[in-house]
Amino acid sequence: MNKKDFPLLIKHPGITYLDNAATTQKPAQVIHGVSQFVENEYANIHRGLYALSEASELHYYQSKKLVAELIHCLPKEVIYTANATASINLLAQSLANSGFLGKGDAVLVSIWDHHANILPWMALSKHFGFTVKFFGLTGDFEIDFEDFHQKYTKEVKVVACSQISNVTGGIYDMKKIGASLRSETFFVVDASQSAPNMPVDMQDIGCDALIFTGHKMMAYTGIGILALKQQWIKELQPLSVGGGTIKDVSCDGFELQTTNEKFEAGTPNIIGAVSLEYALEYLKSLSPGQTFSATMQ
C-alpha cells in the first residue's frame, strides 16, 4: 500500500493517520471510480430496462460478487445494509421475530465484543424473554474455552463473536468455536476488524452469518454487509418491506421474495456499493500482506 494513493495524505503531509480501525482513508482509485460512475453510469436499479439502469445494476452485482469472493460465500448470500451495526440489528431482530429466539433460550456472546454485537441482543432479550450470557478470556487474553464450554448450555441458540477485538487487537479462533457448536446453534461472526486485514473464509469458519462494513476497508460510509447462508435467507423474515422485497402483491396480501432481495427494501445505497466494488478491486491489486495493518510508505 502506497501513501501516494491517498489524496488526503498527499494534500496534508503533516498527518500521520493511525485510526484505520475506526475508518480508513479512501484511495484515489476508489474516489476516481465512484466519480466516473456518477458522471457516466448512475441510475436506479431493479426498476428500469434502459442502458443506465442496466449499467448501474451490473456494478451493484459486481460488488456483491467481489464480497463473495473475499469471504467465500455465494453472491446471493450477500445482503447490503447501512453498516455493521445495522447488519447485526437486522439479523438479531429477524431471528427473534421469526421465532428462532424466545423465552427460555439464550445467546452466548464473547466478552471482548463491540457494543454493536452486545446491545442488540440485550435489548431484544427484554422483549422476547431470552437471556444473554458472556464467555471470557484467560489471563493471556486467549479465549477461555473452559468458560465457553461451561456457558454453552442446551439453552444457547445463538453464539455471537468478534474475530478481532477492537479493544485488545487480539485475533480469536472462530474456526475452533464453530467446531465446538451443535448443528442447530446459529453462529454469527463480526468480521469488521478482520475482513480488511486477514483472510476470512465463511466456509472454513463454519458460521451461519458474517458481518462487516465497507468504510473500514476503503469504501465509502453507508454500506454494510450481512452475509447469510441461503437456508436462513429463506427462513428469516425481513424488518422492512417495500419495493424490491416482494414477488406479488394484491389487495388481499403479498408474497415475499425468497432471495436476499427481500432484506433490501427500497432503493439501496448504489453509490456505496460501487465504492465497495472499487475498494475491493484496489485490495485485490495489493500483494499479500499489504493491508491496513501495513505501514503506508
PDB file of C-alpha atoms in Angstrom:
ATOM      1  CA  MET A   1       0.000   0.000   0.000  1.00  0.00           C
ATOM      2  CA  ASN A   2       1.421   3.347  -1.005  1.00  0.00           C
ATOM      3  CA  LYS A   3       0.827   6.681   0.689  1.00  0.00           C
ATOM      4  CA  LYS A   4       0.642   8.355  -2.729  1.00  0.00           C
ATOM      5  CA  ASP A   5      -2.641   6.517  -3.378  1.00  0.00           C
ATOM      6  CA  PHE A   6      -4.382   8.580  -0.680  1.00  0.00           C
ATOM      7  CA  PRO A   7      -5.207  12.174  -1.664  1.00  0.00           C
ATOM      8  CA  LEU A   8      -5.775  13.374   1.908  1.00  0.00           C
ATOM      9  CA  LEU A   9      -2.320  12.218   2.984  1.00  0.00           C
ATOM     10  CA  ILE A  10      -0.695  13.821  -0.047  1.00  0.00           C
ATOM     11  CA  LYS A  11      -2.500  17.140   0.459  1.00  0.00           C
ATOM     12  CA  HIS A  12      -1.740  17.120   4.190  1.00  0.00           C
ATOM     13  CA  PRO A  13       1.780  15.651   4.567  1.00  0.00           C
ATOM     14  CA  GLY A  14       1.859  16.510   8.270  1.00  0.00           C
ATOM     15  CA  ILE A  15      -0.897  13.996   9.041  1.00  0.00           C
ATOM     16  CA  THR A  16       0.040  10.546  10.288  1.00  0.00           C
ATOM     17  CA  TYR A  17      -3.235   8.639  10.153  1.00  0.00           C
ATOM     18  CA  LEU A  18      -3.490   5.786  12.677  1.00  0.00           C
ATOM     19  CA  ASP A  19      -7.253   5.405  13.033  1.00  0.00           C
ATOM     20  CA  ASN A  20      -7.896   2.697  10.431  1.00  0.00           C
ATOM     21  CA  ALA A  21      -9.677   0.519  12.999  1.00  0.00           C
ATOM     22  CA  ALA A  22     -12.379   3.211  13.127  1.00  0.00           C
ATOM     23  CA  THR A  23     -12.442   4.100   9.419  1.00  0.00           C
ATOM     24  CA  THR A  24      -9.955   4.132   6.566  1.00  0.00           C
ATOM     25  CA  GLN A  25      -8.919   6.912   4.258  1.00  0.00           C
ATOM     26  CA  LYS A  26     -10.065   6.483   0.659  1.00  0.00           C
ATOM     27  CA  PRO A  27      -7.569   5.811  -2.134  1.00  0.00           C
ATOM     28  CA  ALA A  28      -7.663   7.794  -5.360  1.00  0.00           C
ATOM     29  CA  GLN A  29      -8.678   4.652  -7.242  1.00  0.00           C
ATOM     30  CA  VAL A  30     -11.934   4.472  -5.262  1.00  0.00           C
ATOM     31  CA  ILE A  31     -12.633   8.205  -5.448  1.00  0.00           C
ATOM     32  CA  HIS A  32     -11.999   8.279  -9.194  1.00  0.00           C
ATOM     33  CA  GLY A  33     -14.022   5.113  -9.851  1.00  0.00           C
ATOM     34  CA  VAL A  34     -17.053   6.415  -7.970  1.00  0.00           C
ATOM     35  CA  SER A  35     -16.771   9.821  -9.636  1.00  0.00           C
ATOM     36  CA  GLN A  36     -16.671   8.260 -13.102  1.00  0.00           C
ATOM     37  CA  PHE A  37     -19.659   6.079 -12.237  1.00  0.00           C
ATOM     38  CA  VAL A  38     -21.746   9.030 -11.017  1.00  0.00           C
ATOM     39  CA  GLU A  39     -20.810  11.138 -14.036  1.00  0.00           C
ATOM     40  CA  ASN A  40     -21.401   8.445 -16.654  1.00  0.00           C
ATOM     41  CA  GLU A  41     -23.473   5.475 -15.449  1.00  0.00           C
ATOM     42  CA  TYR A  42     -25.575   6.308 -12.389  1.00  0.00           C
ATOM     43  CA  ALA A  43     -29.272   5.407 -12.310  1.00  0.00           C
ATOM     44  CA  ASN A  44     -31.667   3.443 -10.104  1.00  0.00           C
ATOM     45  CA  ILE A  45     -31.547  -0.356 -10.216  1.00  0.00           C
ATOM     46  CA  HIS A  46     -34.167  -3.141 -10.285  1.00  0.00           C
ATOM     47  CA  ARG A  47     -36.643  -0.702 -11.822  1.00  0.00           C
ATOM     48  CA  GLY A  48     -35.544   0.072 -15.363  1.00  0.00           C
ATOM     49  CA  LEU A  49     -34.781  -1.563 -18.710  1.00  0.00           C
ATOM     50  CA  TYR A  50     -32.731   1.335 -20.061  1.00  0.00           C
ATOM     51  CA  ALA A  51     -28.947   1.377 -20.503  1.00  0.00           C
ATOM     52  CA  LEU A  52     -28.031   3.485 -17.458  1.00  0.00           C
ATOM     53  CA  SER A  53     -30.109   1.352 -15.109  1.00  0.00           C
ATOM     54  CA  GLU A  54     -28.598  -1.834 -16.508  1.00  0.00           C
ATOM     55  CA  ALA A  55     -25.068  -0.420 -16.160  1.00  0.00           C
ATOM     56  CA  SER A  56     -25.719   0.535 -12.529  1.00  0.00           C
ATOM     57  CA  GLU A  57     -27.148  -2.894 -11.810  1.00  0.00           C
ATOM     58  CA  LEU A  58     -24.028  -4.553 -13.244  1.00  0.00           C
ATOM     59  CA  HIS A  59     -21.859  -2.525 -10.846  1.00  0.00           C
ATOM     60  CA  TYR A  60     -24.127  -3.360  -7.904  1.00  0.00           C
ATOM     61  CA  TYR A  61     -23.931  -7.089  -8.521  1.00  0.00           C
ATOM     62  CA  GLN A  62     -20.230  -6.972  -9.335  1.00  0.00           C
ATOM     63  CA  SER A  63     -19.643  -5.540  -5.870  1.00  0.00           C
ATOM     64  CA  LYS A  64     -21.568  -8.464  -4.345  1.00  0.00           C
ATOM     65  CA  LYS A  65     -19.540 -10.902  -6.426  1.00  0.00           C
ATOM     66  CA  LEU A  66     -16.321  -9.388  -5.062  1.00  0.00           C
ATOM     67  CA  VAL A  67     -17.643  -9.567  -1.484  1.00  0.00           C
ATOM     68  CA  ALA A  68     -18.498 -13.234  -2.027  1.00  0.00           C
ATOM     69  CA  GLU A  69     -15.002 -13.933  -3.375  1.00  0.00           C
ATOM     70  CA  LEU A  70     -13.459 -12.178  -0.382  1.00  0.00           C
ATOM     71  CA  ILE A  71     -15.258 -14.188   2.310  1.00  0.00           C
ATOM     72  CA  HIS A  72     -16.029 -17.416   0.384  1.00  0.00           C
ATOM     73  CA  CYS A  73     -19.799 -17.330   0.165  1.00  0.00           C
ATOM     74  CA  LEU A  74     -22.283 -17.007  -2.705  1.00  0.00           C
ATOM     75  CA  PRO A  75     -23.186 -13.582  -4.165  1.00  0.00           C
ATOM     76  CA  LYS A  76     -26.855 -14.379  -3.480  1.00  0.00           C
ATOM     77  CA  GLU A  77     -25.975 -14.728   0.216  1.00  0.00           C
ATOM     78  CA  VAL A  78     -24.777 -11.101   0.421  1.00  0.00           C
ATOM     79  CA  ILE A  79     -27.190  -8.540   1.888  1.00  0.00           C
ATOM     80  CA  TYR A  80     -26.346  -4.837   1.946  1.00  0.00           C
ATOM     81  CA  THR A  81     -27.197  -2.662   4.946  1.00  0.00           C
ATOM     82  CA  ALA A  82     -26.098   0.747   6.235  1.00  0.00           C
ATOM     83  CA  ASN A  83     -23.175  -0.536   8.353  1.00  0.00           C
ATOM     84  CA  ALA A  84     -22.093  -3.443  10.567  1.00  0.00           C
ATOM     85  CA  THR A  85     -24.291  -2.239  13.434  1.00  0.00           C
ATOM     86  CA  ALA A  86     -27.322  -2.252  11.141  1.00  0.00           C
ATOM     87  CA  SER A  87     -26.379  -5.755   9.948  1.00  0.00           C
ATOM     88  CA  ILE A  88     -26.264  -7.131  13.495  1.00  0.00           C
ATOM     89  CA  ASN A  89     -29.545  -5.440  14.426  1.00  0.00           C
ATOM     90  CA  LEU A  90     -31.236  -6.771  11.282  1.00  0.00           C
ATOM     91  CA  LEU A  91     -30.007 -10.287  11.990  1.00  0.00           C
ATOM     92  CA  ALA A  92     -30.864 -10.273  15.697  1.00  0.00           C
ATOM     93  CA  GLN A  93     -34.351  -8.874  15.164  1.00  0.00           C
ATOM     94  CA  SER A  94     -35.046 -11.262  12.286  1.00  0.00           C
ATOM     95  CA  LEU A  95     -34.029 -14.257  14.405  1.00  0.00           C
ATOM     96  CA  ALA A  96     -36.290 -13.114  17.247  1.00  0.00           C
ATOM     97  CA  ASN A  97     -39.243 -12.073  15.077  1.00  0.00           C
ATOM     98  CA  SER A  98     -39.093 -15.352  13.149  1.00  0.00           C
ATOM     99  CA  GLY A  99     -39.453 -17.348  16.379  1.00  0.00           C
ATOM    100  CA  PHE A 100     -35.930 -18.763  16.471  1.00  0.00           C
ATOM    101  CA  LEU A 101     -35.244 -16.961  19.776  1.00  0.00           C
ATOM    102  CA  GLY A 102     -37.744 -16.859  22.599  1.00  0.00           C
ATOM    103  CA  LYS A 103     -38.466 -17.425  26.268  1.00  0.00           C
ATOM    104  CA  GLY A 104     -36.060 -19.865  27.879  1.00  0.00           C
ATOM    105  CA  ASP A 105     -33.430 -19.542  25.134  1.00  0.00           C
ATOM    106  CA  ALA A 106     -30.012 -17.915  25.480  1.00  0.00           C
ATOM    107  CA  VAL A 107     -27.489 -16.013  23.373  1.00  0.00           C
ATOM    108  CA  LEU A 108     -23.796 -16.507  24.188  1.00  0.00           C
ATOM    109  CA  VAL A 109     -21.597 -13.509  23.371  1.00  0.00           C
ATOM    110  CA  SER A 110     -17.838 -13.005  23.653  1.00  0.00           C
ATOM    111  CA  ILE A 111     -16.898 -10.527  26.395  1.00  0.00           C
ATOM    112  CA  TRP A 112     -14.429  -8.735  24.084  1.00  0.00           C
ATOM    113  CA  ASP A 113     -17.161  -7.797  21.635  1.00  0.00           C
ATOM    114  CA  HIS A 114     -18.001  -4.352  20.330  1.00  0.00           C
ATOM    115  CA  HIS A 115     -21.167  -2.840  21.802  1.00  0.00           C
ATOM    116  CA  ALA A 116     -22.795  -3.308  18.388  1.00  0.00           C
ATOM    117  CA  ASN A 117     -22.671  -7.084  18.939  1.00  0.00           C
ATOM    118  CA  ILE A 118     -23.864  -6.887  22.556  1.00  0.00           C
ATOM    119  CA  LEU A 119     -26.599  -4.262  22.813  1.00  0.00           C
ATOM    120  CA  PRO A 120     -28.950  -5.624  20.090  1.00  0.00           C
ATOM    121  CA  TRP A 121     -29.145  -8.983  21.881  1.00  0.00           C
ATOM    122  CA  MET A 122     -29.592  -7.343  25.284  1.00  0.00           C
ATOM    123  CA  ALA A 123     -32.352  -5.037  24.032  1.00  0.00           C
ATOM    124  CA  LEU A 124     -34.262  -7.867  22.356  1.00  0.00           C
ATOM    125  CA  SER A 125     -33.909 -10.150  25.379  1.00  0.00           C
ATOM    126  CA  LYS A 126     -36.183  -7.823  27.366  1.00  0.00           C
ATOM    127  CA  HIS A 127     -38.993  -8.223  24.825  1.00  0.00           C
ATOM    128  CA  PHE A 128     -38.603 -11.871  23.838  1.00  0.00           C
ATOM    129  CA  GLY A 129     -37.632 -13.432  27.166  1.00  0.00           C
ATOM    130  CA  PHE A 130     -34.282 -14.983  26.292  1.00  0.00           C
ATOM    131  CA  THR A 131     -31.094 -14.386  28.280  1.00  0.00           C
ATOM    132  CA  VAL A 132     -27.680 -13.071  27.228  1.00  0.00           C
ATOM    133  CA  LYS A 133     -24.567 -14.761  28.621  1.00  0.00           C
ATOM    134  CA  PHE A 134     -20.891 -13.920  28.183  1.00  0.00           C
ATOM    135  CA  PHE A 135     -17.751 -16.023  27.940  1.00  0.00           C
ATOM    136  CA  GLY A 136     -14.363 -14.510  28.561  1.00  0.00           C
ATOM    137  CA  LEU A 137     -10.613 -14.559  28.080  1.00  0.00           C
ATOM    138  CA  THR A 138      -7.754 -16.129  30.005  1.00  0.00           C
ATOM    139  CA  GLY A 139      -5.071 -14.073  31.726  1.00  0.00           C
ATOM    140  CA  ASP A 140      -3.109 -14.290  28.468  1.00  0.00           C
ATOM    141  CA  PHE A 141      -6.016 -12.756  26.527  1.00  0.00           C
ATOM    142  CA  GLU A 142      -6.801 -16.033  24.778  1.00  0.00           C
ATOM    143  CA  ILE A 143     -10.305 -17.495  24.517  1.00  0.00           C
ATOM    144  CA  ASP A 144     -11.190 -19.188  27.794  1.00  0.00           C
ATOM    145  CA  PHE A 145     -12.598 -22.383  26.314  1.00  0.00           C
ATOM    146  CA  GLU A 146     -13.290 -23.825  29.759  1.00  0.00           C
ATOM    147  CA  ASP A 147     -15.533 -20.837  30.450  1.00  0.00           C
ATOM    148  CA  PHE A 148     -17.038 -21.145  26.968  1.00  0.00           C
ATOM    149  CA  HIS A 149     -17.999 -24.795  27.420  1.00  0.00           C
ATOM    150  CA  GLN A 150     -19.465 -24.085  30.866  1.00  0.00           C
ATOM    151  CA  LYS A 151     -21.655 -21.307  29.433  1.00  0.00           C
ATOM    152  CA  TYR A 152     -22.569 -23.179  26.240  1.00  0.00           C
ATOM    153  CA  THR A 153     -25.584 -24.974  27.698  1.00  0.00           C
ATOM    154  CA  LYS A 154     -28.509 -26.570  25.887  1.00  0.00           C
ATOM    155  CA  GLU A 155     -30.447 -23.279  26.138  1.00  0.00           C
ATOM    156  CA  VAL A 156     -27.954 -21.442  23.907  1.00  0.00           C
ATOM    157  CA  LYS A 157     -29.459 -20.929  20.441  1.00  0.00           C
ATOM    158  CA  VAL A 158     -27.057 -18.242  19.162  1.00  0.00           C
ATOM    159  CA  VAL A 159     -23.308 -17.725  19.603  1.00  0.00           C
ATOM    160  CA  ALA A 160     -22.012 -14.286  18.563  1.00  0.00           C
ATOM    161  CA  CYS A 161     -18.301 -13.384  18.459  1.00  0.00           C
ATOM    162  CA  SER A 162     -15.869 -10.862  17.012  1.00  0.00           C
ATOM    163  CA  GLN A 163     -12.936 -12.362  15.144  1.00  0.00           C
ATOM    164  CA  ILE A 164     -10.655  -9.457  16.073  1.00  0.00           C
ATOM    165  CA  SER A 165     -11.296  -7.278  19.114  1.00  0.00           C
ATOM    166  CA  ASN A 166     -11.379  -3.544  18.502  1.00  0.00           C
ATOM    167  CA  VAL A 167     -10.221  -3.159  22.143  1.00  0.00           C
ATOM    168  CA  THR A 168      -7.377  -5.671  22.593  1.00  0.00           C
ATOM    169  CA  GLY A 169      -6.442  -6.222  18.953  1.00  0.00           C
ATOM    170  CA  GLY A 170      -6.467  -9.936  19.703  1.00  0.00           C
ATOM    171  CA  ILE A 171      -7.208 -12.372  16.876  1.00  0.00           C
ATOM    172  CA  TYR A 172      -9.520 -15.137  18.032  1.00  0.00           C
ATOM    173  CA  ASP A 173     -10.004 -18.635  16.620  1.00  0.00           C
ATOM    174  CA  MET A 174     -13.510 -18.629  15.169  1.00  0.00           C
ATOM    175  CA  LYS A 175     -12.990 -21.985  13.473  1.00  0.00           C
ATOM    176  CA  LYS A 176     -12.361 -23.654  16.834  1.00  0.00           C
ATOM    177  CA  ILE A 177     -15.522 -22.094  18.260  1.00  0.00           C
ATOM    178  CA  GLY A 178     -17.516 -23.130  15.192  1.00  0.00           C
ATOM    179  CA  ALA A 179     -16.289 -26.712  15.509  1.00  0.00           C
ATOM    180  CA  SER A 180     -17.485 -26.775  19.142  1.00  0.00           C
ATOM    181  CA  LEU A 181     -21.101 -25.941  18.355  1.00  0.00           C
ATOM    182  CA  ARG A 182     -24.152 -28.127  17.964  1.00  0.00           C
ATOM    183  CA  SER A 183     -25.519 -28.196  14.420  1.00  0.00           C
ATOM    184  CA  GLU A 184     -28.694 -26.370  15.470  1.00  0.00           C
ATOM    185  CA  THR A 185     -26.801 -23.422  17.014  1.00  0.00           C
ATOM    186  CA  PHE A 186     -26.767 -20.229  14.958  1.00  0.00           C
ATOM    187  CA  PHE A 187     -23.195 -18.884  14.754  1.00  0.00           C
ATOM    188  CA  VAL A 188     -22.584 -15.243  13.817  1.00  0.00           C
ATOM    189  CA  VAL A 189     -19.130 -13.701  13.414  1.00  0.00           C
ATOM    190  CA  ASP A 190     -18.420  -9.970  13.448  1.00  0.00           C
ATOM    191  CA  ALA A 191     -15.555  -9.575  10.965  1.00  0.00           C
ATOM    192  CA  SER A 192     -15.485  -5.766  10.973  1.00  0.00           C
ATOM    193  CA  GLN A 193     -11.821  -5.701  12.019  1.00  0.00           C
ATOM    194  CA  SER A 194     -10.712  -8.961  10.398  1.00  0.00           C
ATOM    195  CA  ALA A 195     -12.134  -8.727   6.863  1.00  0.00           C
ATOM    196  CA  PRO A 196      -9.899  -5.748   5.971  1.00  0.00           C
ATOM    197  CA  ASN A 197      -6.772  -7.274   7.487  1.00  0.00           C
ATOM    198  CA  MET A 198      -6.645 -11.052   7.042  1.00  0.00           C
ATOM    199  CA  PRO A 199      -8.176 -13.878   5.005  1.00  0.00           C
ATOM    200  CA  VAL A 200     -11.717 -14.601   6.197  1.00  0.00           C
ATOM    201  CA  ASP A 201     -13.383 -17.788   4.991  1.00  0.00           C
ATOM    202  CA  MET A 202     -17.018 -18.233   5.943  1.00  0.00           C
ATOM    203  CA  GLN A 203     -16.973 -21.883   4.892  1.00  0.00           C
ATOM    204  CA  ASP A 204     -13.828 -22.675   6.863  1.00  0.00           C
ATOM    205  CA  ILE A 205     -15.123 -20.934   9.993  1.00  0.00           C
ATOM    206  CA  GLY A 206     -18.457 -22.692   9.689  1.00  0.00           C
ATOM    207  CA  CYS A 207     -20.567 -19.678  10.601  1.00  0.00           C
ATOM    208  CA  ASP A 208     -24.156 -19.036   9.554  1.00  0.00           C
ATOM    209  CA  ALA A 209     -23.694 -15.277   9.250  1.00  0.00           C
ATOM    210  CA  LEU A 210     -20.705 -12.988   8.812  1.00  0.00           C
ATOM    211  CA  ILE A 211     -20.850  -9.235   9.280  1.00  0.00           C
ATOM    212  CA  PHE A 212     -18.527  -6.366   8.353  1.00  0.00           C
ATOM    213  CA  THR A 213     -18.589  -2.862   6.895  1.00  0.00           C
ATOM    214  CA  GLY A 214     -17.215  -1.121   3.829  1.00  0.00           C
ATOM    215  CA  HIS A 215     -15.856   2.079   5.350  1.00  0.00           C
ATOM    216  CA  LYS A 216     -13.206   0.160   7.316  1.00  0.00           C
ATOM    217  CA  MET A 217     -11.846  -1.247   4.050  1.00  0.00           C
ATOM    218  CA  MET A 218     -11.568   1.910   1.925  1.00  0.00           C
ATOM    219  CA  ALA A 219     -15.145   2.093   0.654  1.00  0.00           C
ATOM    220  CA  TYR A 220     -17.470   4.970   1.485  1.00  0.00           C
ATOM    221  CA  THR A 221     -19.644   5.090   4.575  1.00  0.00           C
ATOM    222  CA  GLY A 222     -23.197   3.775   4.435  1.00  0.00           C
ATOM    223  CA  ILE A 223     -22.518   0.290   3.055  1.00  0.00           C
ATOM    224  CA  GLY A 224     -22.582  -2.645   5.476  1.00  0.00           C
ATOM    225  CA  ILE A 225     -22.521  -6.356   4.733  1.00  0.00           C
ATOM    226  CA  LEU A 226     -24.565  -9.196   6.168  1.00  0.00           C
ATOM    227  CA  ALA A 227     -23.543 -12.497   4.571  1.00  0.00           C
ATOM    228  CA  LEU A 228     -26.229 -15.023   5.459  1.00  0.00           C
ATOM    229  CA  LYS A 229     -26.445 -18.672   4.450  1.00  0.00           C
ATOM    230  CA  GLN A 230     -29.162 -19.399   1.917  1.00  0.00           C
ATOM    231  CA  GLN A 231     -31.234 -21.593   4.224  1.00  0.00           C
ATOM    232  CA  TRP A 232     -31.570 -18.684   6.650  1.00  0.00           C
ATOM    233  CA  ILE A 233     -32.380 -16.203   3.898  1.00  0.00           C
ATOM    234  CA  LYS A 234     -35.375 -18.386   3.078  1.00  0.00           C
ATOM    235  CA  GLU A 235     -36.448 -18.891   6.703  1.00  0.00           C
ATOM    236  CA  LEU A 236     -35.978 -15.456   8.286  1.00  0.00           C
ATOM    237  CA  GLN A 237     -38.345 -12.530   7.860  1.00  0.00           C
ATOM    238  CA  PRO A 238     -37.209  -9.009   6.914  1.00  0.00           C
ATOM    239  CA  LEU A 239     -37.766  -5.987   9.145  1.00  0.00           C
ATOM    240  CA  SER A 240     -38.839  -3.711   6.292  1.00  0.00           C
ATOM    241  CA  VAL A 241     -40.928  -4.429   3.219  1.00  0.00           C
ATOM    242  CA  GLY A 242     -41.478  -2.384   0.099  1.00  0.00           C
ATOM    243  CA  GLY A 243     -40.098  -2.052  -3.387  1.00  0.00           C
ATOM    244  CA  GLY A 244     -37.902  -4.985  -4.380  1.00  0.00           C
ATOM    245  CA  THR A 245     -38.892  -7.275  -1.497  1.00  0.00           C
ATOM    246  CA  ILE A 246     -41.981  -8.949  -2.945  1.00  0.00           C
ATOM    247  CA  LYS A 247     -42.898 -11.433  -5.655  1.00  0.00           C
ATOM    248  CA  ASP A 248     -46.540 -10.435  -5.836  1.00  0.00           C
ATOM    249  CA  VAL A 249     -48.996  -8.077  -4.145  1.00  0.00           C
ATOM    250  CA  SER A 250     -52.774  -7.690  -4.222  1.00  0.00           C
ATOM    251  CA  CYS A 251     -55.460  -6.073  -2.108  1.00  0.00           C
ATOM    252  CA  ASP A 252     -55.573  -9.302  -0.104  1.00  0.00           C
ATOM    253  CA  GLY A 253     -51.880  -9.502   0.751  1.00  0.00           C
ATOM    254  CA  PHE A 254     -48.408 -10.034  -0.654  1.00  0.00           C
ATOM    255  CA  GLU A 255     -45.820 -12.732  -1.237  1.00  0.00           C
ATOM    256  CA  LEU A 256     -42.234 -12.053  -0.187  1.00  0.00           C
ATOM    257  CA  GLN A 257     -39.181 -12.838  -2.256  1.00  0.00           C
ATOM    258  CA  THR A 258     -37.254 -15.889  -1.053  1.00  0.00           C
ATOM    259  CA  THR A 259     -33.882 -14.384  -2.044  1.00  0.00           C
ATOM    260  CA  ASN A 260     -31.572 -11.854  -0.393  1.00  0.00           C
ATOM    261  CA  GLU A 261     -33.554  -9.093  -2.120  1.00  0.00           C
ATOM    262  CA  LYS A 262     -36.308  -9.453   0.489  1.00  0.00           C
ATOM    263  CA  PHE A 263     -33.933  -7.834   3.015  1.00  0.00           C
ATOM    264  CA  GLU A 264     -33.147  -4.807   0.808  1.00  0.00           C
ATOM    265  CA  ALA A 265     -36.352  -2.765   0.757  1.00  0.00           C
ATOM    266  CA  GLY A 266     -36.398   0.375  -1.364  1.00  0.00           C
ATOM    267  CA  THR A 267     -33.587   1.979  -3.324  1.00  0.00           C
ATOM    268  CA  PRO A 268     -30.267   0.663  -1.975  1.00  0.00           C
ATOM    269  CA  ASN A 269     -27.075   2.635  -1.464  1.00  0.00           C
ATOM    270  CA  ILE A 270     -25.914   2.205  -5.046  1.00  0.00           C
ATOM    271  CA  ILE A 271     -23.006   4.639  -4.758  1.00  0.00           C
ATOM    272  CA  GLY A 272     -21.872   2.945  -1.549  1.00  0.00           C
ATOM    273  CA  ALA A 273     -21.962  -0.442  -3.288  1.00  0.00           C
ATOM    274  CA  VAL A 274     -19.924   0.927  -6.199  1.00  0.00           C
ATOM    275  CA  SER A 275     -17.385   2.389  -3.763  1.00  0.00           C
ATOM    276  CA  LEU A 276     -17.097  -1.082  -2.224  1.00  0.00           C
ATOM    277  CA  GLU A 277     -16.588  -2.571  -5.691  1.00  0.00           C
ATOM    278  CA  TYR A 278     -13.647  -0.265  -6.374  1.00  0.00           C
ATOM    279  CA  ALA A 279     -12.269  -0.694  -2.838  1.00  0.00           C
ATOM    280  CA  LEU A 280     -12.220  -4.478  -3.204  1.00  0.00           C
ATOM    281  CA  GLU A 281     -10.615  -4.188  -6.634  1.00  0.00           C
ATOM    282  CA  TYR A 282      -7.948  -1.984  -5.043  1.00  0.00           C
ATOM    283  CA  LEU A 283      -7.372  -4.544  -2.293  1.00  0.00           C
ATOM    284  CA  LYS A 284      -7.026  -7.311  -4.888  1.00  0.00           C
ATOM    285  CA  SER A 285      -4.304  -5.285  -6.604  1.00  0.00           C
ATOM    286  CA  LEU A 286      -2.128  -5.292  -3.489  1.00  0.00           C
ATOM    287  CA  SER A 287       0.420  -8.002  -2.849  1.00  0.00           C
ATOM    288  CA  PRO A 288      -0.335 -10.436   0.011  1.00  0.00           C
ATOM    289  CA  GLY A 289       0.048  -8.843   3.434  1.00  0.00           C
ATOM    290  CA  GLN A 290      -0.310  -5.292   2.145  1.00  0.00           C
ATOM    291  CA  THR A 291      -3.394  -4.366   4.125  1.00  0.00           C
ATOM    292  CA  PHE A 292      -4.269  -1.582   6.521  1.00  0.00           C
ATOM    293  CA  SER A 293      -2.037  -3.109   9.184  1.00  0.00           C
ATOM    294  CA  ALA A 294       0.946  -2.477   6.926  1.00  0.00           C
ATOM    295  CA  THR A 295       2.775   0.839   7.030  1.00  0.00           C
ATOM    296  CA  MET A 296       1.972   3.122   4.118  1.00  0.00           C
ATOM    297  CA  GLN A 297       5.184   4.315   2.526  1.00  0.00           C
TER     298      GLN A 297
END
